[in-house]
Short mmCIF file of C-alpha atoms and ligand atoms in Angstrom, two decimals:
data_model
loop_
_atom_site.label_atom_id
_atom_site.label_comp_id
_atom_site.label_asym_id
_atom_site.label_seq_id
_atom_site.Cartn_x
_atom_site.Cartn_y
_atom_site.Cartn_z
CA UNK A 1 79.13 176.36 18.48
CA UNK A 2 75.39 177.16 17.00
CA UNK A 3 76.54 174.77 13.85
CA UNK A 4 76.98 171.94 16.01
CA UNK A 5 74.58 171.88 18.30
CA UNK A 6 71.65 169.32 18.08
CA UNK A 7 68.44 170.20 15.85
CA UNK A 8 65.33 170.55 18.87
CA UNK A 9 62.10 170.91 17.21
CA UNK A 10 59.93 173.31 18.77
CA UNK A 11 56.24 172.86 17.12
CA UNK A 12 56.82 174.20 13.61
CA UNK A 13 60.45 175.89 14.38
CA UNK A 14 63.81 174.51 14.34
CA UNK A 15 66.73 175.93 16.92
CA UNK A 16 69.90 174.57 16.72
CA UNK A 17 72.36 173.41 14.16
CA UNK A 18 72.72 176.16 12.13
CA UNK A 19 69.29 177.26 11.82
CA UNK A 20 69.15 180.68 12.46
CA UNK A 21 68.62 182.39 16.10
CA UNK A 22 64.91 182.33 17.03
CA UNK A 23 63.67 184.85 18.24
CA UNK A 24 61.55 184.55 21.95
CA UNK A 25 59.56 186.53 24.44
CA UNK A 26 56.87 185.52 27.12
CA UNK A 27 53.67 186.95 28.05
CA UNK A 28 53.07 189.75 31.21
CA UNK A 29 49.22 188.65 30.99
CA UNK A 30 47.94 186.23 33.45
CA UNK A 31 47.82 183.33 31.34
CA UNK A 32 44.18 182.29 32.74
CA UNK A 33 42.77 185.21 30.86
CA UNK A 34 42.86 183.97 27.27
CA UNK A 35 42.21 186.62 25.71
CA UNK A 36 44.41 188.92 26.86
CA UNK A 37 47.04 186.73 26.48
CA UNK A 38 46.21 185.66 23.39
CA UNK A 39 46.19 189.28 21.80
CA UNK A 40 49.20 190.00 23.26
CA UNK A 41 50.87 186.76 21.54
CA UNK A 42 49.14 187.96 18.26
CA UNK A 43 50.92 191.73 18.88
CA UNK A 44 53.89 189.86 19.30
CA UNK A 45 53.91 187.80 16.74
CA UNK A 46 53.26 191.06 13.95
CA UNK A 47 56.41 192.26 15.73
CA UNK A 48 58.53 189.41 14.40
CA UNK A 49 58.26 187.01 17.49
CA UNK A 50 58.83 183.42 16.85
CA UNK A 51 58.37 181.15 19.72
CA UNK A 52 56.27 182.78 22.80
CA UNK A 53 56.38 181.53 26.07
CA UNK A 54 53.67 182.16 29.57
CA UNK A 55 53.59 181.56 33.12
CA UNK A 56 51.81 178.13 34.10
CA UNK A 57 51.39 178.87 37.83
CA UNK A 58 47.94 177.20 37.89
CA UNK A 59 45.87 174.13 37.03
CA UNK A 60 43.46 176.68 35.19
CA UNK A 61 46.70 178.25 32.93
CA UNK A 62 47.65 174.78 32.12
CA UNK A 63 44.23 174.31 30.99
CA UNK A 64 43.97 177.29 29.22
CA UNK A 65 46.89 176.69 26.65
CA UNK A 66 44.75 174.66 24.55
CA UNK A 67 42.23 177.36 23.81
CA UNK A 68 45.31 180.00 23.45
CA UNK A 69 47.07 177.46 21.22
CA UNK A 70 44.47 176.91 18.67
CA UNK A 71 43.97 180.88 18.55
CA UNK A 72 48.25 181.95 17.67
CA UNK A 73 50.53 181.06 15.05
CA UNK A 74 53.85 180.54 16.86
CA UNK A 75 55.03 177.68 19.20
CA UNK A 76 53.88 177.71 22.81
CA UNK A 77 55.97 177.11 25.48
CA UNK A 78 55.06 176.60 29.53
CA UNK A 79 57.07 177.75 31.73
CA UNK A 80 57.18 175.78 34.86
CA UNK A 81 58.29 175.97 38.61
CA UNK A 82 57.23 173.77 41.69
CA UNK A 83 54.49 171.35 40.51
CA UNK A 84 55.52 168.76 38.68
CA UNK A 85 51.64 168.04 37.73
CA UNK A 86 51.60 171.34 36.07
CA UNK A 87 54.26 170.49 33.55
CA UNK A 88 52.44 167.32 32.65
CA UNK A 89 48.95 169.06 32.38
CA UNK A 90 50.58 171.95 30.08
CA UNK A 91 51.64 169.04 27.83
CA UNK A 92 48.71 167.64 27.81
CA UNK A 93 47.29 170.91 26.99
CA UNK A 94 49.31 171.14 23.90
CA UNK A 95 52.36 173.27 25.24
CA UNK A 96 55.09 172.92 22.57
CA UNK A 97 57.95 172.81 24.86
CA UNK A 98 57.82 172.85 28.69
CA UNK A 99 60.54 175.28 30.78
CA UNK A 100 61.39 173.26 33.92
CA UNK A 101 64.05 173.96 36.39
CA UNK A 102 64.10 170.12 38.27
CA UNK A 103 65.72 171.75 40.66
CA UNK A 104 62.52 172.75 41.85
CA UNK A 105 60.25 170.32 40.64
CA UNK A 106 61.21 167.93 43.72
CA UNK A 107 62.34 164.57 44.48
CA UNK A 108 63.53 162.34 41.24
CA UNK A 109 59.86 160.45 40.94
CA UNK A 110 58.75 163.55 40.14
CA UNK A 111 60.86 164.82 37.32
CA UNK A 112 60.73 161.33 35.92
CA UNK A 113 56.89 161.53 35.75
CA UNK A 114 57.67 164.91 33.66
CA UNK A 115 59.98 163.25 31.19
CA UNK A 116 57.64 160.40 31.03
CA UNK A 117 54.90 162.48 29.21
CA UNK A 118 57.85 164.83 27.20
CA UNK A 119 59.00 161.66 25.78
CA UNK A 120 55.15 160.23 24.70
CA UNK A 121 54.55 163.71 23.13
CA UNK A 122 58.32 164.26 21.93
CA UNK A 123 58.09 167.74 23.69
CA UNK A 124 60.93 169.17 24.29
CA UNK A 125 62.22 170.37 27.56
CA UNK A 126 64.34 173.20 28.41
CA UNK A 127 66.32 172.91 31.23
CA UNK A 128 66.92 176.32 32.74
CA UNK A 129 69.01 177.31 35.48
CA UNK A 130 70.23 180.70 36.91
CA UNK A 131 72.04 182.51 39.31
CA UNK A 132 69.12 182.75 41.49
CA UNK A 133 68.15 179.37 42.15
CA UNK A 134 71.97 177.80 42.68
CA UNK A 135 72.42 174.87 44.52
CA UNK A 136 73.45 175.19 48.14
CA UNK A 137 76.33 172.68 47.07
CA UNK A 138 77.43 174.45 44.04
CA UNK A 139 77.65 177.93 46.07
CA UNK A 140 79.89 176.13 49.15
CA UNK A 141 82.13 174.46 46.04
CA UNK A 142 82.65 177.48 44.50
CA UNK A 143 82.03 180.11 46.84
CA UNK A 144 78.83 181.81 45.62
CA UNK A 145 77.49 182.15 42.30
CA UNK A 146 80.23 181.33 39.38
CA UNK A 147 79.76 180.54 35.47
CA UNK A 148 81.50 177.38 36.65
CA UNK A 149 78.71 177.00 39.41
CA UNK A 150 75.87 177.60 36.75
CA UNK A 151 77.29 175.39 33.85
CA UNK A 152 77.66 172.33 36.34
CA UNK A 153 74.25 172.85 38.01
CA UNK A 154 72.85 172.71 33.91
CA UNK A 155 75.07 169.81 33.22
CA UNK A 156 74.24 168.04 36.43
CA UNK A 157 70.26 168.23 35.63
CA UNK A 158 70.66 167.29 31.51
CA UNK A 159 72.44 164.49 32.50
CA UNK A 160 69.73 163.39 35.05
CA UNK A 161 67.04 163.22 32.42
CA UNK A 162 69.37 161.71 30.10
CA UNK A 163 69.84 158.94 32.59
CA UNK A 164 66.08 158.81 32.18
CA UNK A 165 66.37 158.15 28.42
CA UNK A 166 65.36 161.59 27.03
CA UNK A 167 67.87 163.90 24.88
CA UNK A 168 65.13 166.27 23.44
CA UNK A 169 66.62 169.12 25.47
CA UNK A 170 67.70 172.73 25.24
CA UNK A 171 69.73 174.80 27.98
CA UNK A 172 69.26 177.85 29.49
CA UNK A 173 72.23 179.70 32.09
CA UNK A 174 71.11 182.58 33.15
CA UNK A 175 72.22 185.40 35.04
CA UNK A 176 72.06 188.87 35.63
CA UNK A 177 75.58 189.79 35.87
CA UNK A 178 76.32 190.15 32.00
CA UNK A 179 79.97 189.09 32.16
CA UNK A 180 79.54 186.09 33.81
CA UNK A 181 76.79 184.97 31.90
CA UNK A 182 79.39 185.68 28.89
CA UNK A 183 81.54 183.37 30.81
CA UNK A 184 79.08 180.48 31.60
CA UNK A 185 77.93 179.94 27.95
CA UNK A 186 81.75 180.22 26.95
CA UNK A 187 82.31 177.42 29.13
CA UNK A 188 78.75 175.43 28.55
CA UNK A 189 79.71 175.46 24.46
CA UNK A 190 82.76 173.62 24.81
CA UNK A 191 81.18 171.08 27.55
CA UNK A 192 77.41 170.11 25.44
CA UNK A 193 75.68 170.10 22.25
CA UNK A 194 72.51 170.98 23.49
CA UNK A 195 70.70 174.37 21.41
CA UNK A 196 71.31 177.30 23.76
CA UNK A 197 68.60 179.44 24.96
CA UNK A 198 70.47 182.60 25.51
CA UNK A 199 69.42 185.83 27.68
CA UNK A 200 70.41 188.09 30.57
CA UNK A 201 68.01 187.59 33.61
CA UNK A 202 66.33 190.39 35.40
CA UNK A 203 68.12 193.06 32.53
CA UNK A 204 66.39 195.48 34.27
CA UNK A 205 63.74 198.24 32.52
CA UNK A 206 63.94 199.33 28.38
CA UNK A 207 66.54 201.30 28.49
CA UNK A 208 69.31 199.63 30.91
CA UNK A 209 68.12 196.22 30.16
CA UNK A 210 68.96 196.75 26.52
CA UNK A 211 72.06 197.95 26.80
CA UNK A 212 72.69 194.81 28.77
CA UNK A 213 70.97 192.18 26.52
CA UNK A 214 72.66 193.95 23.85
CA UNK A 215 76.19 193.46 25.53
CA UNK A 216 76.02 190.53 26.82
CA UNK A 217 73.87 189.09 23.85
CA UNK A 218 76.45 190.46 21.55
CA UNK A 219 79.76 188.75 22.40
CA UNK A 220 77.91 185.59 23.43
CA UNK A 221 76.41 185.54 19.39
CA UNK A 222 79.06 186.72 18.52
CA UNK A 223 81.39 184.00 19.67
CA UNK A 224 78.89 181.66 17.72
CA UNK A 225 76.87 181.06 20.63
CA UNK A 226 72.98 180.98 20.61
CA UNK A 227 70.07 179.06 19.31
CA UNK A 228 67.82 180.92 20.45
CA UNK A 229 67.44 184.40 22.44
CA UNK A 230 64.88 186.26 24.52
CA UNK A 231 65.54 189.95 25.55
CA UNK A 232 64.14 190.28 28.94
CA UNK A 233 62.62 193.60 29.77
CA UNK A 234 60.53 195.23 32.16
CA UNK A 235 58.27 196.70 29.74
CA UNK A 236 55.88 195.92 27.29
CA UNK A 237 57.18 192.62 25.70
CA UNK A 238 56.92 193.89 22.45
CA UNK A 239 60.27 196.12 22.54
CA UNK A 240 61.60 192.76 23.92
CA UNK A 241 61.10 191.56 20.29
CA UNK A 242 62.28 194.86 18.65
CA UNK A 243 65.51 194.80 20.19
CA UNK A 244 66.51 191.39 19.47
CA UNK A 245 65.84 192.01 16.11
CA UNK A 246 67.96 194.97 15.97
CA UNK A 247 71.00 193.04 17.62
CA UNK A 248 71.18 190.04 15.53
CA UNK A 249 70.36 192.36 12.58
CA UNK A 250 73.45 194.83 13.87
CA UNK A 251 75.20 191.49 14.31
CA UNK A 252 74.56 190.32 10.72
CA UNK A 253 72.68 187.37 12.01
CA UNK A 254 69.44 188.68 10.53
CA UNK A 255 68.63 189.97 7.09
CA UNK A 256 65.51 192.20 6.71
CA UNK A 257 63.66 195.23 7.33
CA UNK A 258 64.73 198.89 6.99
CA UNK A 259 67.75 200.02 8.88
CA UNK A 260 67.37 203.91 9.77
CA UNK A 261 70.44 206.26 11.02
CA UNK A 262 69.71 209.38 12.57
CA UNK A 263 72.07 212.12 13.60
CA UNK A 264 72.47 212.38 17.02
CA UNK A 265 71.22 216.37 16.47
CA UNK A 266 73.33 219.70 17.73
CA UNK A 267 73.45 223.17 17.66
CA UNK A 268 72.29 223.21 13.93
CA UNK A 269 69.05 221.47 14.09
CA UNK A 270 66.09 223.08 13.72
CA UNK A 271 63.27 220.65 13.07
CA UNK A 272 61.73 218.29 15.69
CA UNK A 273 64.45 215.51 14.61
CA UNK A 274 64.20 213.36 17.57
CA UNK A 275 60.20 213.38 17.06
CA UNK A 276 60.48 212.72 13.29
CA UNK A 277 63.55 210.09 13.83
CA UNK A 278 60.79 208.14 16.80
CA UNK A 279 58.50 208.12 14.21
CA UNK A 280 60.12 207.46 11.21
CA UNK A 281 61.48 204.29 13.12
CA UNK A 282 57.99 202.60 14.15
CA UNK A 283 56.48 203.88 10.65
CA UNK A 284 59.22 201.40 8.71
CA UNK A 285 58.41 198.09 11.12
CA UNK A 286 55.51 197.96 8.22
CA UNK A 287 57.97 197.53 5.58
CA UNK A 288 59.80 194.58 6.90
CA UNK A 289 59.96 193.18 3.48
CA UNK A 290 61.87 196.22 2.06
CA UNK A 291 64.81 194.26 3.07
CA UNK A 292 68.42 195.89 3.08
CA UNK A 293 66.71 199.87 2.26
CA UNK A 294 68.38 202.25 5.02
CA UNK A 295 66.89 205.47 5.45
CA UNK A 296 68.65 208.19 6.86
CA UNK A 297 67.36 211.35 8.96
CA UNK A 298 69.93 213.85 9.48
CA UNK A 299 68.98 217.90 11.59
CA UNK A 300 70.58 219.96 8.99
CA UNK A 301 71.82 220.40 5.31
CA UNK A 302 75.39 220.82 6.58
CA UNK A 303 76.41 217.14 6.50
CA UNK A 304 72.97 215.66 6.20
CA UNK A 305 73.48 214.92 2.57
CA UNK A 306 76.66 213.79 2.65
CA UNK A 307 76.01 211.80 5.67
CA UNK A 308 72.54 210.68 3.67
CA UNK A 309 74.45 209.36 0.71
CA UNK A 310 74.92 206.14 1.74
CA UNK A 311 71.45 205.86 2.86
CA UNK A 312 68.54 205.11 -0.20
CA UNK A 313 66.45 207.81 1.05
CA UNK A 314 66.64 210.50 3.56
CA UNK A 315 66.39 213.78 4.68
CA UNK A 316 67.79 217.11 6.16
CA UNK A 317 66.15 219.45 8.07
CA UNK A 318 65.91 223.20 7.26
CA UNK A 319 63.76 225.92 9.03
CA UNK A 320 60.62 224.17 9.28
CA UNK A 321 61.08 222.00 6.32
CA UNK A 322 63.20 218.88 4.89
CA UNK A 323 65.63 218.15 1.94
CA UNK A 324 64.22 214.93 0.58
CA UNK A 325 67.50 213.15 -0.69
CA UNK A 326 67.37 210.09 -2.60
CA UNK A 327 70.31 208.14 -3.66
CA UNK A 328 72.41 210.98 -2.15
CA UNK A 329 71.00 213.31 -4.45
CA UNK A 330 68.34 216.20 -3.29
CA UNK A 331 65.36 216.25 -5.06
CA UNK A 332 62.92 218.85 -3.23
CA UNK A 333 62.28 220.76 -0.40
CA UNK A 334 59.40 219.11 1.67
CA UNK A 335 57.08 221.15 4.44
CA UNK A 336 58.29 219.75 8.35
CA UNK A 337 55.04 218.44 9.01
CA UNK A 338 54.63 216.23 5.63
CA UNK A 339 58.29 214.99 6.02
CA UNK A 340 56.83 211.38 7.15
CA UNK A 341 54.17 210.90 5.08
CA UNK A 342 56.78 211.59 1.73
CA UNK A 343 59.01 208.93 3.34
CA UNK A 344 56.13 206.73 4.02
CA UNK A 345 55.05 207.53 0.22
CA UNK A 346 58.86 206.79 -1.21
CA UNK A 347 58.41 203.52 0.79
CA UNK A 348 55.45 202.52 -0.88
CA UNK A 349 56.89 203.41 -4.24
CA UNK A 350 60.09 201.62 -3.48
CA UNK A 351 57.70 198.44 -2.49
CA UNK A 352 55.88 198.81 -5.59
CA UNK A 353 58.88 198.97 -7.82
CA UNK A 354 60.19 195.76 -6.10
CA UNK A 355 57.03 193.93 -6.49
CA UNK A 356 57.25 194.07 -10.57
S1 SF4 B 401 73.53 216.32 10.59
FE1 SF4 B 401 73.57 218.52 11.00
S2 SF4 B 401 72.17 218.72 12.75
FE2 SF4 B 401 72.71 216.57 12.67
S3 SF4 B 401 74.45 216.41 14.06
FE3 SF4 B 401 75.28 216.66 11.99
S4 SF4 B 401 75.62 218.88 11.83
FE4 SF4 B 401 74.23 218.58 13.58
#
C-alpha cells in the first residue's frame, strides 16, 4: 500500500511512502524541437504538473534534454524503447529518471549496460510493462493478456535488474482494459514494494479517456494504491493534468484550489449556464491558492440558492441576469454578461482578505 512502498527520488520529488501522489504527463512535441517542448513543459507545469516525461526516439532527443532541462522546473524523465544507447545518452543528458521496458531493450548485456550508468548517476528506472508488449510465454501460460500475465512479466524484469545490484526502481502495469488493470495493481501491491506508477493505457480521447482514468484511477487510489499517476489522453496534455487533479482532489487525496458545482440546467434556465459554468471553471485554475472555496453556478432562482448555500459564493440565473449569493445569502442582482467578472472580483476580494 502507498505507505509502504519504498521512497524513489525523482530529481527534486519524492513518490512513494506516503508522500503524496505525483502528479505526471509527457510531452506530444517532438522532443528534438526544444522549444516547443520546452513551452509546452512550462504550460504544464502552471497547470499543476509535477514530473514531465518525452519521447527519446533519437540520438538528437537524447541530446536535447540537457538544453530542455536547464530551461523547466520539474523532473525530466526519458522514455525509452529499443536502443539501449539511448537510455544511457538521456542519462547522460541529465534525464531524471529513464522509462525502459527491457523487454525491448535486447539481450541481458544490454540492459546491464543501462543499469550500469542508472546506478553511477542514482537515476532511477521505471520499469514499465503493458498489455501490449506481453511476453509470448506469459500469453501461452495464461492464455492471452491477464493481470496475472502483466504482474509476473513486471516482477520477472525488477528482479532481473535487482540481480544486477540496482533497487532504485518504480513499476508501471499498464493496460487499457480498466478492470484488469484494477486487477493487476491489486495483485502487484501485495507481491512488491516498489512506488507504483499508475495509469490506463491508450484511455482513448478527453472525454472517454477520462471517464476511464477516472474509473479505473479511482478504485486503484482508492484501495491505497498509487505513487504516482499520469492521465493519458489524446488531447492536449494539459487536460491530462486537470483531470488528475480533479480525481485525487474528488478522492480527498489532494487539498487545494476552488471546487465549482454547476447544475446540470433544465427547463428553467435561462442564461447561457453551460457557457458561464466553462468559464467560470478555467477562470478559478488562477486561484489555486484559494484552497477549500467552492463556488456554485446554479440556471435559476428556484433551487439555485438553496442549492448555493453550501457553496461560499455563487449564483442563479434570472432573465438575462444573476443572483449573486454569498454565504447562501443573496446580495444583488448582477447583469448576465458581468456575472464572471463579479465572481472573478469576489475572488480577488476573498484572496485579499486571506492574505491579511
Ligand atoms: S438550479 Fe434551476 S435551472 Fe438548474 S437544474 Fe435546478 S431547477 Fe433547473
Amino acid at each position: 500500500m502507498r505507505e509502504h512502498t519504498k521512497v524513489v527520488r525523482i530529481g527534486n520529488v519524492a513518490i512513494g511512502g506516503g508522500n503524496p501522489v505525483a502528479i505526471q504527463s509527457m510531452c506530444n512535441t517532438k522532443t528534438e524541437d526544444v522549444a516547443s517542448t520546452v513551452s509546452q513543459i512550462l504550460r504544464l507545469e502552471r497547470a499543476g504538473c509535477e514530473i514531465i516525461r518525452v519521447a527519446v526516439p533519437t540520438m538528437e532527443a537524447a541530446k536535447a534534454l540537457r538544453e530542455i532541462r536547464s530551461r523547466i522546473h520539474i523532473p525530466l524523465v526519458a522514455d525509452i524503447h529499443f536502443d539501449y544507447r539511448l537510455a544511457i545518452a538521456a542519462m547522460e543528458n541529465g534525464a531524471d529518471k529513464i522509462r525502459i521496458n527491457p523487454g525491448n531493450i535486447g539481450s541481458s548485456d544490454r540492459v546491464r549496460a543501462v543499469v550500469e550508468t542508472a546506478k553511477e548517476r542514482n537515476i532511477p528506472i521505471r520499469v514499465g510493462v503493458n498489455s501490449g508488449s506481453l511476453e509470448k510465454e506469459l500469453l501461452a501460460k495464461y492464455g492471452g493478456v491477464t493481470a496475472e500475465g502483466l504482474v509476473e512479466s513486471a516482477l520477472q524484469k525488477t528482479a532481473m535488474i535487482e540481480d544486477m545490484g540496482y533497487d532504485n526502481l518504480v513499476i508501471s502495469i499498464k493496460s487499457s482494459d480498466v478492470m484488469m488493470c484494477v486487477k493487476a495493481h491489486e495483485l502487484i501491491a501485495s507481491r512488491t514494494d516498489y512506488p507504483l506508477h499508475v495509469g490506463i493505457t491508450e484511455a482513448g480521447t478527453v472525454a472517454s479517456g477520462n471517464i476511464k482514468s477516472a474509473v479505473g484511477l479511482g478504485i486503484i487510489l482508492h484501495e491505497g494504491i498509487g505513487d504516482t499517476i499520469r492521465v493519458s489522453l489524446t488531447g492536449d496534455p494539459v487536460e491530462e493534468i486537470k483531470s488528475a487533479k480533479l480525481i485525487l482532489r474528488t478522492l480527498g487525496l489532494r487539498k487545494g484550489g476552488i471546487e465549482v458545482v454547476s447544475c446540470p440546467t433544465c427547463g428553467r434556465t435561462r442564461i447561457d449556464l453551460i457557457g458561464l459554468a466553462n468559464q467560470v471553471e478555467s477562470m478559478v485554475t488562477e486561484f489555486d491558492d484559494l484552497d477549500g472555496v467552492k463556488v456554485a453556478v446554479m440556471g435559476c432562482v428556484v433551487n439555485g440558492p438553496g442549492e448555493a448555500r453550501e457553496a461560499d459564493i455563487g449564483v442563479a440565473g434570472g432573465i438575462g441576469e444573476g443572483l449573486l449569493i454569498k454565504k447562501g445569502e443573496a446580495v444583488r442582482k448582477v447583469p448576465e454578461g458581468e456575472l464572471l467578472s463579479v465572481l472573478r472580483g469576489e475572488l480577488e476580494e476573498m484572496r485579499r482578505e486571506r492574505r491579511k
